[in-house]
Coordinates of C-alpha atoms and ligand atoms in Angstrom, one line a residue:
M1 CA -174.5 -76.2 8.4
K2 CA -173.5 -76.5 4.8
K3 CA -177.5 -77.0 3.6
R4 CA -177.7 -73.4 5.1
T5 CA -175.1 -71.7 4.0
L6 CA -177.3 -70.5 0.4
I7 CA -180.1 -68.8 2.5
L8 CA -177.3 -67.1 4.9
K9 CA -175.7 -65.5 1.7
F10 CA -178.8 -64.4 1.0
I11 CA -179.3 -62.3 4.4
L12 CA -175.7 -61.3 4.5
A13 CA -176.6 -59.7 1.1
Y14 CA -179.6 -58.4 3.0
F15 CA -177.7 -56.7 5.3
I16 CA -175.3 -55.1 3.2
F17 CA -177.8 -53.6 0.9
F18 CA -179.5 -52.6 4.4
T19 CA -176.4 -51.1 5.9
F20 CA -175.4 -49.4 2.6
G21 CA -178.6 -47.8 2.1
F22 CA -178.6 -46.6 5.5
I23 CA -174.8 -45.3 5.4
L24 CA -176.5 -43.5 1.9
V25 CA -179.4 -41.7 3.7
T26 CA -178.3 -40.9 6.8
I27 CA -174.7 -39.1 5.7
F28 CA -174.8 -38.7 2.4
V29 CA -178.5 -37.6 1.0
P30 CA -178.7 -35.1 4.6
N31 CA -174.9 -33.6 3.2
Q32 CA -175.9 -33.2 -0.3
T33 CA -179.8 -32.0 0.2
R34 CA -178.2 -29.1 2.9
D35 CA -175.4 -27.7 0.4
Y36 CA -178.3 -27.8 -2.6
L37 CA -180.8 -26.0 -0.6
I38 CA -177.6 -23.4 0.6
R39 CA -176.8 -23.2 -2.9
K40 CA -180.2 -22.5 -3.8
K41 CA -181.4 -19.7 -1.2
A42 CA -177.5 -18.3 -1.7
E43 CA -178.0 -17.9 -5.2
I44 CA -181.6 -16.0 -4.7
L45 CA -179.3 -13.4 -2.5
Y46 CA -176.6 -13.1 -4.4
S47 CA -178.4 -11.6 -7.1
E48 CA -180.5 -9.9 -4.6
A49 CA -177.3 -8.3 -2.9
T50 CA -176.0 -7.7 -6.7
L51 CA -179.4 -5.6 -7.2
I52 CA -179.0 -3.7 -3.9
A53 CA -175.0 -3.0 -4.6
N54 CA -175.9 -1.6 -8.2
T55 CA -178.7 0.5 -6.9
Y56 CA -179.3 1.8 -3.7
A57 CA -176.1 1.1 -1.9
S58 CA -174.3 2.7 -5.5
G59 CA -176.2 5.6 -4.8
L60 CA -174.9 6.1 -1.7
Y61 CA -171.5 6.4 -2.4
T62 CA -172.3 8.7 -5.4
S63 CA -173.7 10.7 -3.7
E64 CA -176.9 10.5 -5.4
A65 CA -179.2 8.9 -2.2
S66 CA -178.5 10.3 0.9
L67 CA -177.4 7.8 4.2
E68 CA -181.4 8.3 5.7
T69 CA -183.2 7.5 2.7
V70 CA -180.8 4.0 1.9
A71 CA -181.3 3.1 5.6
L72 CA -185.1 3.1 4.9
Q73 CA -184.9 1.5 1.8
L74 CA -182.8 -1.5 3.3
N75 CA -185.2 -1.7 6.4
A76 CA -187.4 -2.2 4.4
L77 CA -186.2 -4.9 1.8
S78 CA -184.9 -7.0 4.8
V79 CA -188.2 -7.0 6.2
Y80 CA -189.6 -8.2 3.2
M81 CA -186.6 -10.8 2.7
E82 CA -186.6 -12.1 6.6
S83 CA -182.7 -11.1 6.3
E84 CA -180.3 -8.0 7.4
I85 CA -178.3 -6.1 5.3
R86 CA -175.8 -4.4 5.8
I87 CA -173.4 -2.4 3.8
I88 CA -169.6 -2.7 4.9
N89 CA -166.5 -0.2 3.8
P90 CA -163.4 -2.5 2.5
S91 CA -161.9 -1.6 5.7
G92 CA -164.5 -3.6 7.7
R93 CA -166.6 -0.6 9.1
L94 CA -170.0 -0.9 9.2
V95 CA -172.4 1.7 7.2
L96 CA -175.7 0.7 7.3
D97 CA -177.4 -1.8 9.2
S98 CA -180.7 -3.1 8.6
S99 CA -181.1 -4.3 12.2
R100 CA -180.1 -1.3 13.8
A101 CA -179.3 2.0 13.7
I102 CA -176.1 3.2 14.0
P103 CA -175.5 6.6 15.6
V104 CA -173.5 8.9 13.3
D105 CA -170.1 9.4 15.7
E106 CA -170.0 5.7 16.5
T107 CA -167.7 3.7 14.4
V108 CA -168.6 0.0 14.3
T109 CA -166.4 -2.1 12.6
I110 CA -166.5 -6.0 11.7
S111 CA -162.8 -7.0 13.0
G112 CA -160.8 -8.6 10.5
F113 CA -163.0 -8.4 7.8
D114 CA -162.2 -9.9 4.2
P115 CA -164.2 -10.0 1.6
A116 CA -162.3 -13.1 0.0
I117 CA -164.0 -15.1 2.5
T118 CA -166.6 -16.0 0.1
S119 CA -164.2 -16.2 -3.2
G120 CA -165.2 -19.6 -5.5
T121 CA -168.5 -20.1 -3.9
Y122 CA -169.9 -16.2 -3.4
Y123 CA -171.6 -17.6 0.0
V124 CA -170.6 -18.7 3.5
T125 CA -172.2 -19.9 7.0
G126 CA -171.5 -18.8 10.3
D127 CA -170.9 -15.7 12.4
F128 CA -169.7 -13.7 9.6
F129 CA -165.9 -12.4 11.6
G130 CA -168.1 -12.8 15.2
S131 CA -170.3 -10.1 14.4
L132 CA -173.5 -12.3 13.8
K133 CA -175.3 -14.1 17.1
S134 CA -176.0 -17.0 16.0
E135 CA -174.6 -18.8 12.8
M136 CA -176.2 -17.2 9.4
L137 CA -176.0 -17.7 5.5
T138 CA -174.2 -14.9 4.1
V139 CA -173.6 -13.5 0.6
L140 CA -171.2 -10.4 -0.1
A141 CA -171.9 -8.2 -3.3
P142 CA -169.6 -5.9 -3.8
I143 CA -170.0 -1.6 -4.8
I144 CA -168.7 -0.7 -7.7
T145 CA -168.1 2.6 -8.7
D146 CA -165.9 3.9 -11.5
Y147 CA -164.3 0.6 -11.2
K148 CA -163.5 0.8 -7.8
I149 CA -164.9 -1.1 -5.0
K150 CA -166.2 1.3 -2.9
G151 CA -167.9 -1.2 -0.3
Y152 CA -169.8 -4.3 0.1
V153 CA -173.6 -5.3 0.6
A154 CA -174.1 -8.1 3.1
I155 CA -177.2 -10.2 3.2
H156 CA -177.2 -12.4 6.3
T157 CA -180.2 -14.9 6.6
S158 CA -180.9 -17.4 9.2
M159 CA -180.3 -20.9 8.6
Q160 CA -183.5 -22.2 10.6
E161 CA -185.5 -22.1 7.6
I162 CA -183.5 -24.0 5.4
E163 CA -182.8 -26.7 8.3
E164 CA -186.2 -26.5 8.5
T165 CA -186.8 -28.0 4.8
C166 CA -183.7 -30.1 4.4
N167 CA -185.1 -32.0 8.0
M168 CA -189.1 -32.2 6.0
L169 CA -187.0 -33.4 3.0
L170 CA -184.7 -36.0 5.0
N171 CA -187.9 -36.8 6.5
I172 CA -189.3 -38.2 2.9
S173 CA -186.3 -39.5 2.1
Y174 CA -186.4 -42.0 6.5
I175 CA -189.7 -42.7 5.5
S176 CA -189.1 -44.2 1.9
M177 CA -186.0 -45.7 3.2
G178 CA -187.9 -47.5 5.9
I179 CA -191.0 -48.5 2.9
L180 CA -188.0 -49.5 0.6
Y181 CA -186.0 -52.2 3.7
L182 CA -190.2 -53.8 4.3
L183 CA -190.8 -54.6 0.6
S184 CA -187.4 -55.8 0.5
L185 CA -188.2 -57.9 2.9
I186 CA -190.9 -59.9 0.9
I187 CA -187.9 -60.6 -1.7
L188 CA -186.4 -62.6 1.5
I189 CA -189.4 -64.2 1.6
F190 CA -190.1 -65.1 -1.8
F191 CA -186.6 -66.3 -2.3
V192 CA -187.3 -68.2 0.9
E193 CA -190.4 -70.1 -0.5
L194 CA -189.6 -70.2 -3.7
V195 CA -186.6 -71.4 -3.9
Y196 CA -184.7 -72.4 -0.6
I197 CA -187.6 -74.4 0.6
P198 CA -187.7 -76.1 -2.5
L199 CA -184.0 -76.5 -3.3
R200 CA -183.5 -78.2 0.3
K201 CA -186.1 -80.4 -1.0
I202 CA -184.3 -81.5 -4.1
T203 CA -181.1 -81.4 -2.2
Y204 CA -182.4 -83.9 0.5
A205 CA -184.1 -85.9 -2.5
A206 CA -180.6 -85.9 -4.7
E207 CA -178.5 -87.3 -1.1
Q208 CA -181.5 -90.6 -1.0
Y209 CA -180.9 -90.9 -4.3
A210 CA -177.1 -91.1 -3.7
D211 CA -177.4 -93.4 -0.9
G212 CA -179.4 -95.8 -3.2
N213 CA -182.9 -95.0 -1.8
Y214 CA -183.9 -94.6 -5.7
H215 CA -187.8 -94.8 -4.4
Y216 CA -187.8 -92.2 -2.5
E217 CA -190.7 -89.6 -3.8
F218 CA -191.5 -85.7 -3.0
Q219 CA -193.0 -83.3 -4.2
V220 CA -192.8 -79.6 -5.5
D221 CA -195.6 -77.6 -6.8
S222 CA -194.2 -75.0 -8.5
Q223 CA -194.4 -74.8 -12.4
D224 CA -191.2 -72.5 -12.2
E225 CA -187.7 -73.5 -12.6
M226 CA -188.1 -75.0 -10.0
G227 CA -190.7 -77.0 -10.3
Y228 CA -188.9 -78.7 -13.6
L229 CA -186.2 -79.3 -11.6
A230 CA -187.5 -81.0 -9.0
A231 CA -189.8 -83.4 -12.2
T232 CA -186.1 -83.9 -13.3
V233 CA -184.7 -85.1 -10.9
N234 CA -187.6 -87.4 -9.8
Y235 CA -187.7 -88.4 -13.6
M236 CA -183.6 -89.3 -13.4
S237 CA -184.3 -91.3 -10.3
D238 CA -187.2 -93.3 -11.8
T239 CA -184.8 -93.8 -14.9
I240 CA -181.8 -94.8 -12.6
A241 CA -184.4 -96.9 -10.8
G242 CA -185.5 -98.5 -14.0
A243 CA -181.8 -99.1 -15.5
E244 CA -180.8 -100.9 -11.8
D245 CA -183.7 -102.9 -12.4
D246 CA -182.9 -104.1 -15.7
Q247 CA -179.3 -104.5 -14.6
K248 CA -180.7 -107.2 -12.4
K249 CA -183.4 -108.7 -14.8
F250 CA -180.2 -108.8 -17.2
I251 CA -177.8 -110.2 -14.8
A252 CA -180.5 -112.6 -13.7
N253 CA -181.1 -114.0 -17.3
V254 CA -177.3 -114.1 -18.6
S255 CA -176.9 -116.8 -15.7
H256 CA -180.3 -118.4 -16.3
D257 CA -178.8 -118.7 -19.8
F258 CA -175.2 -119.9 -19.2
R259 CA -176.1 -122.0 -16.6
S260 CA -178.7 -124.2 -18.7
P261 CA -176.2 -125.1 -21.3
L262 CA -173.1 -124.9 -18.6
T263 CA -175.7 -128.1 -16.1
S264 CA -176.4 -130.5 -19.3
I265 CA -172.8 -130.3 -20.0
R266 CA -171.7 -131.3 -16.8
G267 CA -174.2 -134.0 -17.0
Y268 CA -173.7 -135.3 -19.9
L269 CA -169.3 -135.1 -19.0
E270 CA -170.1 -136.7 -15.5
A271 CA -172.4 -139.5 -17.1
M272 CA -169.8 -140.3 -19.3
I273 CA -167.1 -140.5 -16.8
D274 CA -168.7 -142.8 -14.4
G275 CA -170.1 -144.6 -17.5
T276 CA -173.5 -143.6 -17.1
I277 CA -173.0 -143.1 -20.8
P278 CA -171.5 -146.2 -22.5
P279 CA -168.4 -145.3 -24.6
E280 CA -170.0 -146.2 -27.7
M281 CA -172.9 -143.9 -27.2
H282 CA -170.1 -141.0 -26.2
E283 CA -169.6 -139.1 -29.8
K284 CA -173.5 -138.7 -30.1
Y285 CA -173.5 -136.9 -26.7
L286 CA -170.2 -135.3 -27.3
N287 CA -172.0 -134.2 -30.5
V288 CA -175.0 -132.8 -28.0
V289 CA -172.2 -131.0 -26.1
L290 CA -170.5 -129.4 -28.8
N291 CA -173.9 -127.6 -29.7
E292 CA -173.8 -126.4 -26.1
T293 CA -171.1 -124.6 -26.1
E294 CA -172.2 -123.5 -29.8
R295 CA -174.8 -121.6 -28.0
L296 CA -172.8 -120.3 -25.4
T297 CA -170.3 -118.7 -27.8
K298 CA -173.4 -117.7 -30.0
L299 CA -174.5 -115.7 -26.2
T300 CA -171.1 -114.7 -25.7
N301 CA -170.7 -113.0 -28.6
G302 CA -173.9 -111.7 -29.0
L303 CA -173.2 -109.8 -25.4
L304 CA -169.9 -108.5 -26.7
T305 CA -171.3 -107.3 -29.8
L306 CA -174.7 -105.4 -27.5
N307 CA -171.7 -104.5 -25.3
N308 CA -169.9 -102.7 -28.1
L309 CA -173.0 -101.1 -29.7
N310 CA -173.9 -99.5 -26.4
T311 CA -170.7 -97.8 -25.9
K312 CA -171.5 -94.1 -26.1
G313 CA -170.0 -92.6 -29.5
M314 CA -170.2 -95.9 -31.6
R315 CA -168.5 -95.7 -34.8
L316 CA -170.0 -96.6 -37.8
E317 CA -167.9 -97.3 -40.6
W318 CA -169.5 -95.7 -43.1
S319 CA -169.1 -96.4 -46.9
D320 CA -171.4 -96.7 -50.2
F321 CA -171.9 -100.4 -50.8
D322 CA -174.3 -102.9 -53.1
I323 CA -176.6 -103.8 -50.6
N324 CA -178.0 -106.2 -53.2
K325 CA -174.6 -108.1 -53.3
V326 CA -174.8 -108.1 -49.3
I327 CA -178.6 -109.4 -49.6
R328 CA -177.8 -112.1 -52.5
D329 CA -174.3 -113.3 -50.5
T330 CA -177.0 -114.0 -47.3
A331 CA -179.1 -115.7 -48.6
A332 CA -176.5 -117.6 -50.3
S333 CA -174.5 -118.3 -47.0
F334 CA -178.2 -120.2 -45.5
E335 CA -178.0 -122.2 -48.6
G336 CA -177.4 -124.9 -46.1
T337 CA -180.1 -124.4 -43.5
C338 CA -182.5 -124.0 -45.8
R339 CA -182.0 -127.3 -47.9
K340 CA -182.3 -129.2 -45.0
K341 CA -185.7 -127.9 -44.3
S342 CA -186.4 -127.2 -47.7
M343 CA -187.1 -124.0 -48.0
A344 CA -186.7 -121.4 -50.5
I345 CA -185.2 -118.1 -49.9
E346 CA -187.4 -115.2 -52.9
L347 CA -185.2 -112.3 -53.8
N348 CA -187.2 -109.4 -55.0
L349 CA -184.6 -106.5 -55.3
V350 CA -184.5 -103.3 -57.0
G351 CA -182.2 -102.7 -60.1
D352 CA -179.1 -104.6 -60.5
E353 CA -177.3 -103.3 -58.7
L354 CA -178.1 -100.5 -55.7
L355 CA -176.3 -98.8 -53.4
V356 CA -177.0 -97.2 -49.8
H357 CA -175.0 -95.4 -46.9
A358 CA -174.0 -97.7 -44.3
D359 CA -172.0 -99.7 -42.2
L360 CA -171.3 -102.4 -44.5
G361 CA -170.6 -105.3 -41.6
R362 CA -173.3 -103.9 -38.9
I363 CA -175.7 -104.3 -42.2
Q364 CA -174.5 -107.9 -42.5
Q365 CA -175.6 -108.6 -39.1
V366 CA -178.4 -107.1 -39.5
L367 CA -179.4 -109.1 -42.4
Y368 CA -178.1 -112.2 -41.3
N369 CA -179.8 -112.0 -37.7
L370 CA -183.3 -111.4 -39.7
T371 CA -183.5 -113.9 -42.6
D372 CA -181.7 -116.1 -39.5
N373 CA -185.3 -116.1 -37.5
A374 CA -187.2 -115.8 -40.7
I375 CA -185.9 -119.9 -41.3
K376 CA -185.9 -120.5 -37.6
F377 CA -189.2 -120.1 -36.8
S378 CA -190.9 -120.8 -40.0
H379 CA -192.3 -124.5 -41.1
H380 CA -191.2 -126.5 -43.9
D381 CA -191.2 -126.2 -47.4
S382 CA -192.0 -122.6 -47.3
V383 CA -190.6 -119.7 -48.6
I384 CA -188.3 -116.3 -47.6
K385 CA -189.0 -113.4 -49.2
I386 CA -186.4 -110.7 -49.1
E387 CA -187.6 -107.4 -50.8
T388 CA -186.3 -103.9 -51.1
N389 CA -188.4 -101.0 -52.2
I390 CA -187.6 -97.0 -52.7
K391 CA -190.0 -94.9 -51.0
K392 CA -189.3 -91.0 -50.1
N393 CA -185.7 -91.8 -50.9
K394 CA -184.6 -94.2 -48.9
L395 CA -184.7 -97.8 -49.1
F396 CA -186.9 -100.5 -47.2
V397 CA -185.8 -103.9 -46.7
S398 CA -188.1 -106.3 -46.1
V399 CA -187.3 -110.3 -44.9
K400 CA -190.9 -111.7 -45.1
D401 CA -191.6 -115.3 -43.4
T402 CA -194.9 -117.7 -43.3
G403 CA -194.1 -118.9 -40.2
I404 CA -195.3 -118.8 -36.4
G405 CA -196.0 -115.3 -36.3
I406 CA -195.6 -113.1 -33.2
P407 CA -198.3 -112.6 -30.5
K408 CA -199.3 -109.5 -30.1
E409 CA -198.5 -109.1 -26.6
D410 CA -195.1 -110.5 -27.6
L411 CA -194.4 -107.8 -30.5
K412 CA -193.1 -104.8 -27.8
Q413 CA -190.7 -107.0 -26.2
I414 CA -189.5 -109.1 -28.4
W415 CA -186.2 -105.9 -29.4
T416 CA -185.7 -106.4 -25.4
R417 CA -182.5 -108.6 -24.8
F418 CA -183.1 -111.9 -23.4
Y419 CA -186.3 -112.0 -25.0
K420 CA -187.7 -114.7 -26.4
S421 CA -191.5 -115.6 -26.8
D422 CA -193.0 -118.7 -25.1
S423 CA -194.1 -120.4 -27.9
S424 CA -190.2 -120.1 -29.3
R425 CA -188.8 -121.5 -26.8
G426 CA -189.4 -125.1 -27.7
K427 CA -189.1 -124.5 -31.1
D428 CA -185.3 -123.0 -30.7
K429 CA -183.8 -124.2 -28.3
K430 CA -180.1 -122.5 -29.5
G431 CA -181.8 -119.1 -30.0
T432 CA -180.5 -116.3 -27.5
G433 CA -182.5 -113.5 -27.1
L434 CA -180.3 -110.8 -28.1
G435 CA -180.5 -111.4 -32.2
L436 CA -183.1 -108.6 -32.4
S437 CA -181.9 -106.6 -29.4
I438 CA -178.3 -106.1 -31.5
V439 CA -180.3 -105.3 -35.0
K440 CA -182.2 -103.0 -32.5
E441 CA -179.2 -101.1 -31.6
I442 CA -177.5 -100.7 -35.1
I443 CA -180.4 -99.6 -37.0
A444 CA -181.0 -97.1 -34.4
A445 CA -177.3 -96.1 -35.0
H446 CA -177.6 -95.3 -38.4
D447 CA -180.5 -93.3 -37.5
Q448 CA -183.3 -95.0 -39.3
N449 CA -185.8 -97.4 -38.7
I450 CA -187.2 -100.7 -38.3
N451 CA -190.8 -102.4 -38.0
V452 CA -192.4 -105.8 -37.5
I453 CA -195.5 -107.0 -39.0
S454 CA -196.7 -110.2 -38.1
T455 CA -199.8 -112.8 -37.2
P456 CA -199.3 -115.2 -35.4
G457 CA -199.8 -118.7 -37.8
V458 CA -199.5 -116.0 -40.3
G459 CA -195.9 -114.6 -40.4
S460 CA -193.7 -112.2 -40.1
E461 CA -192.1 -109.1 -41.9
F462 CA -189.5 -107.3 -40.8
I463 CA -188.9 -103.8 -42.8
F464 CA -186.0 -101.5 -42.1
S465 CA -184.8 -98.9 -43.7
L466 CA -181.5 -97.4 -45.0
A467 CA -180.1 -93.9 -46.9
L468 CA -179.5 -94.7 -49.9
T469 CA -175.8 -93.3 -51.5
D470 CA -176.3 -90.0 -53.0
T471 CA -175.4 -90.2 -56.3
D472 CA -175.3 -86.6 -57.1
E473 CA -172.0 -86.8 -54.6
I474 CA -170.4 -89.5 -55.7
Ligands
ADP1 P1 -183.3 -115.8 -30.7 O1 -184.0 -115.7 -32.2 O2 -181.9 -115.7 -30.3 O3 -184.6 -116.4 -29.6 P2 -183.6 -112.4 -31.0 O4 -183.9 -111.5 -30.2 O5 -183.7 -112.7 -32.4 O6 -183.6 -113.7 -30.4 O7 -185.7 -112.9 -31.2 C1 -186.8 -112.6 -30.3 C2 -187.7 -113.4 -29.9 O8 -188.8 -113.2 -31.5 C3 -187.4 -114.5 -30.5 O9 -187.4 -115.6 -29.5 C4 -188.7 -114.6 -31.3 O10 -189.8 -115.7 -30.2 C5 -189.6 -114.1 -31.8 N1 -188.8 -113.8 -33.0 C6 -187.9 -112.9 -33.7 N2 -188.6 -113.6 -35.4 C7 -189.3 -113.9 -35.2 C8 -189.7 -114.2 -36.5 N3 -189.2 -114.2 -38.0 N4 -190.9 -115.3 -36.8 C9 -191.5 -115.4 -35.2 N5 -191.2 -115.3 -34.3 C10 -190.3 -114.6 -33.3

């Protein structure tokens, strides 16, 4: 029921439109048309009546014309005008009537005659004080001589012609209205086809997605907003389905990465307790256990960092700092590790001091992760190069090694959480696969880019950009 309300509303709107249209055409339009036609006809008749009053009829009162002459003229005029013309005294006595001759000895009076009947409109419809057999349109014009009203010229005309014209015009408007309704039905059909049916499909699909059925597929072929909406909903479901798969993979990875150090810790501890590992060997194995716990700590820290980075609206603590100092400090912190592998870090930096605008702590982490990887995946006695370059008002920092390199098929994936290439698994047991995803997120949060160029067996170079401090502003 809920789903059908839209179409019901549309049909209701259609019926309201139909009803109001019907009332308009059957009541308002006929009245207006009839009034208009009567007024127009009355205007013409009134000017005729005034003309008669000022010419023939006033001649009668100034004795310039005889009753017979005027009667003849009025008869001719009434035939021509298809109307009845009368001359009436102010008292209501008929002086002349074009429809019949009034005998000299007979006095015909219109009882109740009141010339004020037309006041305001100068015309009246009806039987004119009961003096007409049928309903007629009457106009009344005064005959004035010597500034006195001597009588009135009344012209009565049949309403039939007006009614006929009115009916003809109304028929046209009824037919137009009918055609309009039929045409508006087309709108209803279009609405159902273009809006209602696609909308129902989209709603049904949305319900399916809400129920967790993200693989439900539907088709809306139109190229308009509905098609766009359907494509967007489809895309959204794919993204959600993808995110769900990612989540599952993520949890599987986390569990796996937590389980292996825990299993080995448990194994060593049990072996120590039950005596499989003799007490004199305890120190050696406790160190192994320590290493494993270190790995767990690293994993947990990595996850927490990623989680913080992922939080929407992550706030960076922007500041202007000397990137050269940060690079030197990072390199120094790896001195011990490098010595163990007889490796060296070579720095090739622009200027003595170079200010960049970024989050110091986060950029330190980026440099740390990249240098850590470079050392991890390099051979003994090799050199790591950290260089800076300025191009197009941006600083590019490169961390380059001559280590194992990354196979082409792995290049896209190294940024994904928990990804470790097969070749690196053996070499780096402590790796979490989170380092580069953290790096990527940090650089993206700075609105900058990071790229990698790598050839297996030759080495890798990671290059990221940073915004230089706008020295004009300092
Ligand atoms: P981790 O180093 O903890 O395994 P990272 O996300 O930092 O995780 O790196 C992901 C993978 O990318 C590594 O396991 C390795 O296979 C590859 N990788 C990263 N840096 C290098 C590098 N400098 N040389 C070769 N392989 C690298």
